[in-house]
Amino acid sequence: MTSPLQQKIKITGPSMVTANRTSDGIVIYRTAQQGWSASLSDAAVVRTSDEARALLAEANADDVGAVGAYIAPVELKDSGEIKPGNLRERIRSKGLTIDLLPA
Amino acid sequence: MYAYDELDRTLINERVSEFRDQVKRRLSGELTEDEFKMLRLQNGVYLQLHAYMFRVAIPYGTLSSKQLRTLAHVARRYDRGYGHFTTRQNIQYNWIKLSELPDALADLAEVGIHAMQTSGNNMRNVTSDQWAGVAPGEIEDPRIWSEILRQHTTLHPEFSFLPRKFKIAITASDHDRAAIKIHDIGLRLYRNAEGETGFEVLVGGGLGRTPFIAKTIKPFVSRRDILSYVEAILRVYNQYGRRDNIYKARIKILVHELGIEKFAAEVEEEWEHIRDSALTLEDSVIEEIRSRFSYPAYDKLPHMPEELKKTAHDPHFEAWRRNSVFTHKVQGYSIVTLSLKPVGGPPGDATADQMDAVADLADKYSFGEIRVGHEQNLVLPHVAKRDLPALWKALDKIGLATPNINLVSDIIACPGLDYCSLANARSIPIAQELTRRFANHETANMIGRLHINISGCINACGHHHVGHIGILGVEKNGEEFYQITIGGRADENAQMGTLIGPAVPYGDVADVIEDIVEAYLALRARPDELFVDTVKRLGVEPFRERVYATR
Ligand code: HEM
Ligand code: SF4
């Protein structure tokens, strides 16, 4: 996956803005209330490139709270549930795919 | 062991308080991320997928038991109870909070450990043979030279803003355990026909996007001149290195573009100006550094103690002894490698409890000393042979006696997409699956020496180019795929592997590797013809056929 840090802003499907929290580095998502949440279900979902650009600009403006904000795809379930749109985001939201201890 | 002097201790402590202040200003918003990024990188702090990653240097791979306990303490107190030993004699923590990093650095500083120059465009940790000082037949301890270079280049203004990162590795044995041919500068200490010791100097090695095996730039540089000669190389690089293009900025590209002869001529000219300067190493200076390394007071012990004879009938002990115990330069002692590659485990990871236990075992059986090698395993460098049975039992209890050193399940792997923000694909689960497939010790032993290296992207942190079998994660339409190369090697005969064909999907990798190994078993001329030698003799074609015939 091309590093999302280098991407041009052009989205092809529903997307969100994600980053890491400055103080402890945990994965956070930009909410529609102009804040951050550690839960993907709280993420603001955008559908056009303009909306994405605006959400990213707003996220980047919070330089104290978050590091390395970027746009990433999501999958929207019929139920309204928000799922990560690719493996990288699945790993960021759900954690490691591996056993830490020998098994 | 090496005793740091007052200067080093002051430097490390100053660095910690400086960073504490920088972190405070970052968290209060006084420093922007743009301003802070370079400062954190100078202290080994990266941002990864889930959190900050913190890389700590283990100079030339030597640790005291006290230092290892502190590494364990950092894992437990500030991280999630484990750390990852890397291919460049560093340890990485994956879950550190920025707000707690200054405390972690301060705790490390108390035992003389730091994270300086573990990232950024400067001289990185000067690595060495993990058997330095104990390997039979070694010319002399190469760590003396790592230390001389470390002291000279640490925070040296001229080398703090190089075009790109710069890595040096040093060996003093015939068998290269430090992978010097894939470093920016590789140094091989040897004795020439006149009986004088000095260095063969190699330059321009490296992996990543544009891999090169280092070339010999000067067959012999005497010890007294090595510092000025290395400095001459760095100056030429500093002047001509491509700062405009990150992909062309490593010295390997400069050497390749100029050609080794032209590059050597430039270095020679620069060297003429500085070779008889303050950089000349007088014997007294070398002796001063040498005297700071202490060696154990070895006892006079029998070659074959009773304890060893008594345990020889235990097949599990014997399997481990044959695999993981190596000849020491002193009679009655052994070098013992501790496998951090348990079946099903992430390669190179150790828990805080394991680190503490190894520190205790080092105190009991290895004069309090531990080594870290580029193969991501640990070493107890001075174990009396009579203690081997007791040590084995203790290691087995903590999961560090897997008898797979240099075998197919002793896999070198980078963190890959489970941790790394640059990754295309995962590395660790591929390694875990392969260790399960080859879990049977008899089978692995029958296959013999076989190095598998896995990287999650072209940056090649897992050295896939030089794996006997190399596995590189790539991305195709959002899916994880893997390119497989065979025939690479990282030792004194270093060479890049050859691609066997189109990339294969995640789910097929372990099957493909099994096919390659089966093909090798059918094709090898004798049971002791190594995998790499069979590939060298036959080329990749028979392996390609085997793998792709049914795919
Ligand atoms: C997880 C964070 C990491 C990041 C962001 C990272 C980044 C990079 C990058 C960008 C390169 C290529 C540099 C170049 O060619 O100029 C590189 C090379 C390398 N990395 Fe890492 N790496 C990481 C972890 C590791 C780990 C865990 C290891 C050891 C297992 C490692 C060992 C190496 C080595 C040995 C190279 C050398 C290849 C060469 O010299 O060309 N790195 N890394
Ligand atoms: S090889 Fe790529 S994926 Fe693996 S650690 Fe290095 S940068 Fe990350």
PDB file of C-alpha atoms and ligand atoms in Angstrom, chain B residues 46-48 53 55 84-88 92 94 164-165 167 182-184 205-209 246 250 252 376 412-415 419-422 458-463, ligand 1:
ATOM      1  CA  TYR B  46       9.401   6.914  15.078  1.00  0.00           C
ATOM      2  CA  LEU B  47       5.668   7.002  14.574  1.00  0.00           C
ATOM      3  CA  GLN B  48       4.269   3.645  13.536  1.00  0.00           C
ATOM      4  CA  MET B  53       8.203   3.146  18.222  1.00  0.00           C
ATOM      5  CA  ARG B  55      14.704   2.275  18.974  1.00  0.00           C
ATOM      6  CA  HIS B  84      12.004  -6.641  19.386  1.00  0.00           C
ATOM      7  CA  PHE B  85      15.709  -7.237  18.700  1.00  0.00           C
ATOM      8  CA  THR B  86      16.563  -5.951  15.222  1.00  0.00           C
ATOM      9  CA  THR B  87      19.067  -6.879  12.523  1.00  0.00           C
ATOM     10  CA  ARG B  88      21.305  -3.958  13.459  1.00  0.00           C
ATOM     11  CA  GLN B  92      12.709  -1.628  19.433  1.00  0.00           C
ATOM     12  CA  ASN B  94       6.416  -0.748  19.879  1.00  0.00           C
ATOM     13  CA  ARG B 164      21.362   9.933   4.223  1.00  0.00           C
ATOM     14  CA  LYS B 165      21.825   7.439   7.027  1.00  0.00           C
ATOM     15  CA  LYS B 167      25.937   2.265   8.489  1.00  0.00           C
ATOM     16  CA  ILE B 182      25.669  -4.966   2.794  1.00  0.00           C
ATOM     17  CA  HIS B 183      26.808  -1.927   4.730  1.00  0.00           C
ATOM     18  CA  ASP B 184      27.750   1.568   3.579  1.00  0.00           C
ATOM     19  CA  GLY B 205      26.887  -1.964   0.054  1.00  0.00           C
ATOM     20  CA  GLY B 206      23.231  -1.765   0.991  1.00  0.00           C
ATOM     21  CA  LEU B 207      19.844  -3.255   0.307  1.00  0.00           C
ATOM     22  CA  GLY B 208      16.549  -1.419  -0.061  1.00  0.00           C
ATOM     23  CA  ARG B 209      15.196  -0.291  -3.418  1.00  0.00           C
ATOM     24  CA  ILE B 246      16.112  10.496  -1.170  1.00  0.00           C
ATOM     25  CA  ARG B 250      22.894   6.568  -0.069  1.00  0.00           C
ATOM     26  CA  LYS B 252      25.978   3.014  -2.724  1.00  0.00           C
ATOM     27  CA  GLN B 376      17.939 -11.442  15.894  1.00  0.00           C
ATOM     28  CA  ILE B 412      14.972 -13.032  10.062  1.00  0.00           C
ATOM     29  CA  ALA B 413      11.875 -10.865   9.685  1.00  0.00           C
ATOM     30  CA  CYS B 414      11.022  -7.189   9.911  1.00  0.00           C
ATOM     31  CA  PRO B 415       7.881  -6.010  11.760  1.00  0.00           C
ATOM     32  CA  TYR B 419       3.484  -2.550  13.053  1.00  0.00           C
ATOM     33  CA  CYS B 420       5.217  -0.609  10.316  1.00  0.00           C
ATOM     34  CA  SER B 421       3.694   2.406   8.581  1.00  0.00           C
ATOM     35  CA  LEU B 422       5.778   1.840   5.455  1.00  0.00           C
ATOM     36  CA  ILE B 458      11.382  -2.792  -0.430  1.00  0.00           C
ATOM     37  CA  ASN B 459      13.253  -1.011   2.377  1.00  0.00           C
ATOM     38  CA  ALA B 460      14.551  -4.488   3.124  1.00  0.00           C
ATOM     39  CA  CYS B 461      14.848  -4.272   6.898  1.00  0.00           C
ATOM     40  CA  GLY B 462      14.563  -8.071   6.939  1.00  0.00           C
ATOM     41  CA  HIS B 463      17.468  -8.346   4.432  1.00  0.00           C
TER      42      HIS B 463
HETATM   43  C1  HEM C   1       9.385  -0.166  12.169  1.00  0.00           C
HETATM   44  C2  HEM C   1      10.044   0.925  11.835  1.00  0.00           C
HETATM   45  C3  HEM C   1      11.055   0.964  10.734  1.00  0.00           C
HETATM   46  C4  HEM C   1      11.129   1.906   9.777  1.00  0.00           C
HETATM   47  C5  HEM C   1      10.221   3.106   9.614  1.00  0.00           C
HETATM   48  C6  HEM C   1      12.243   1.559   8.926  1.00  0.00           C
HETATM   49  C7  HEM C   1      12.619   2.278   7.817  1.00  0.00           C
HETATM   50  C8  HEM C   1      13.635   1.921   6.979  1.00  0.00           C
HETATM   51  C9  HEM C   1      13.930   2.534   5.739  1.00  0.00           C
HETATM   52  C10 HEM C   1      13.173   3.708   5.148  1.00  0.00           C
HETATM   53  C11 HEM C   1      14.994   1.876   5.199  1.00  0.00           C
HETATM   54  C12 HEM C   1      15.658   2.135   3.850  1.00  0.00           C
HETATM   55  C13 HEM C   1      16.656   3.176   3.987  1.00  0.00           C
HETATM   56  C14 HEM C   1      17.448   3.442   2.752  1.00  0.00           C
HETATM   57  O1  HEM C   1      17.611   2.562   1.884  1.00  0.00           O
HETATM   58  O2  HEM C   1      17.969   4.564   2.664  1.00  0.00           O
HETATM   59  C15 HEM C   1      15.409   0.875   6.131  1.00  0.00           C
HETATM   60  C16 HEM C   1      16.496   0.032   5.982  1.00  0.00           C
HETATM   61  C17 HEM C   1      16.893  -0.896   6.935  1.00  0.00           C
HETATM   62  N1  HEM C   1      16.267  -1.175   8.110  1.00  0.00           N
HETATM   63 FE1  HEM C   1      14.568  -0.352   8.764  1.00  0.00          FE
HETATM   64  N2  HEM C   1      12.816   0.429   9.386  1.00  0.00           N
HETATM   65  C18 HEM C   1      12.128   0.032  10.493  1.00  0.00           C
HETATM   66  C19 HEM C   1      12.367  -1.070  11.273  1.00  0.00           C
HETATM   67  C20 HEM C   1      13.479  -1.856  11.155  1.00  0.00           C
HETATM   68  C21 HEM C   1      13.689  -3.071  11.894  1.00  0.00           C
HETATM   69  C22 HEM C   1      12.733  -3.669  12.902  1.00  0.00           C
HETATM   70  C23 HEM C   1      14.878  -3.559  11.511  1.00  0.00           C
HETATM   71  C24 HEM C   1      15.514  -4.872  11.931  1.00  0.00           C
HETATM   72  C25 HEM C   1      14.789  -6.021  11.951  1.00  0.00           C
HETATM   73  C26 HEM C   1      15.438  -2.642  10.551  1.00  0.00           C
HETATM   74  C27 HEM C   1      16.665  -2.792   9.930  1.00  0.00           C
HETATM   75  C28 HEM C   1      16.979  -2.165   8.754  1.00  0.00           C
HETATM   76  C29 HEM C   1      18.127  -2.516   7.993  1.00  0.00           C
HETATM   77  C30 HEM C   1      19.183  -3.563   8.371  1.00  0.00           C
HETATM   78  C31 HEM C   1      18.071  -1.734   6.854  1.00  0.00           C
HETATM   79  C32 HEM C   1      19.168  -1.787   5.863  1.00  0.00           C
HETATM   80  C33 HEM C   1      19.026  -1.856   4.506  1.00  0.00           C
HETATM   81  C34 HEM C   1      20.092  -0.969   3.906  1.00  0.00           C
HETATM   82  O3  HEM C   1      21.070  -0.636   4.599  1.00  0.00           O
HETATM   83  O4  HEM C   1      19.927  -0.591   2.750  1.00  0.00           O
HETATM   84  N3  HEM C   1      14.558  -1.622  10.353  1.00  0.00           N
HETATM   85  N4  HEM C   1      14.562   0.918   7.202  1.00  0.00           N
END
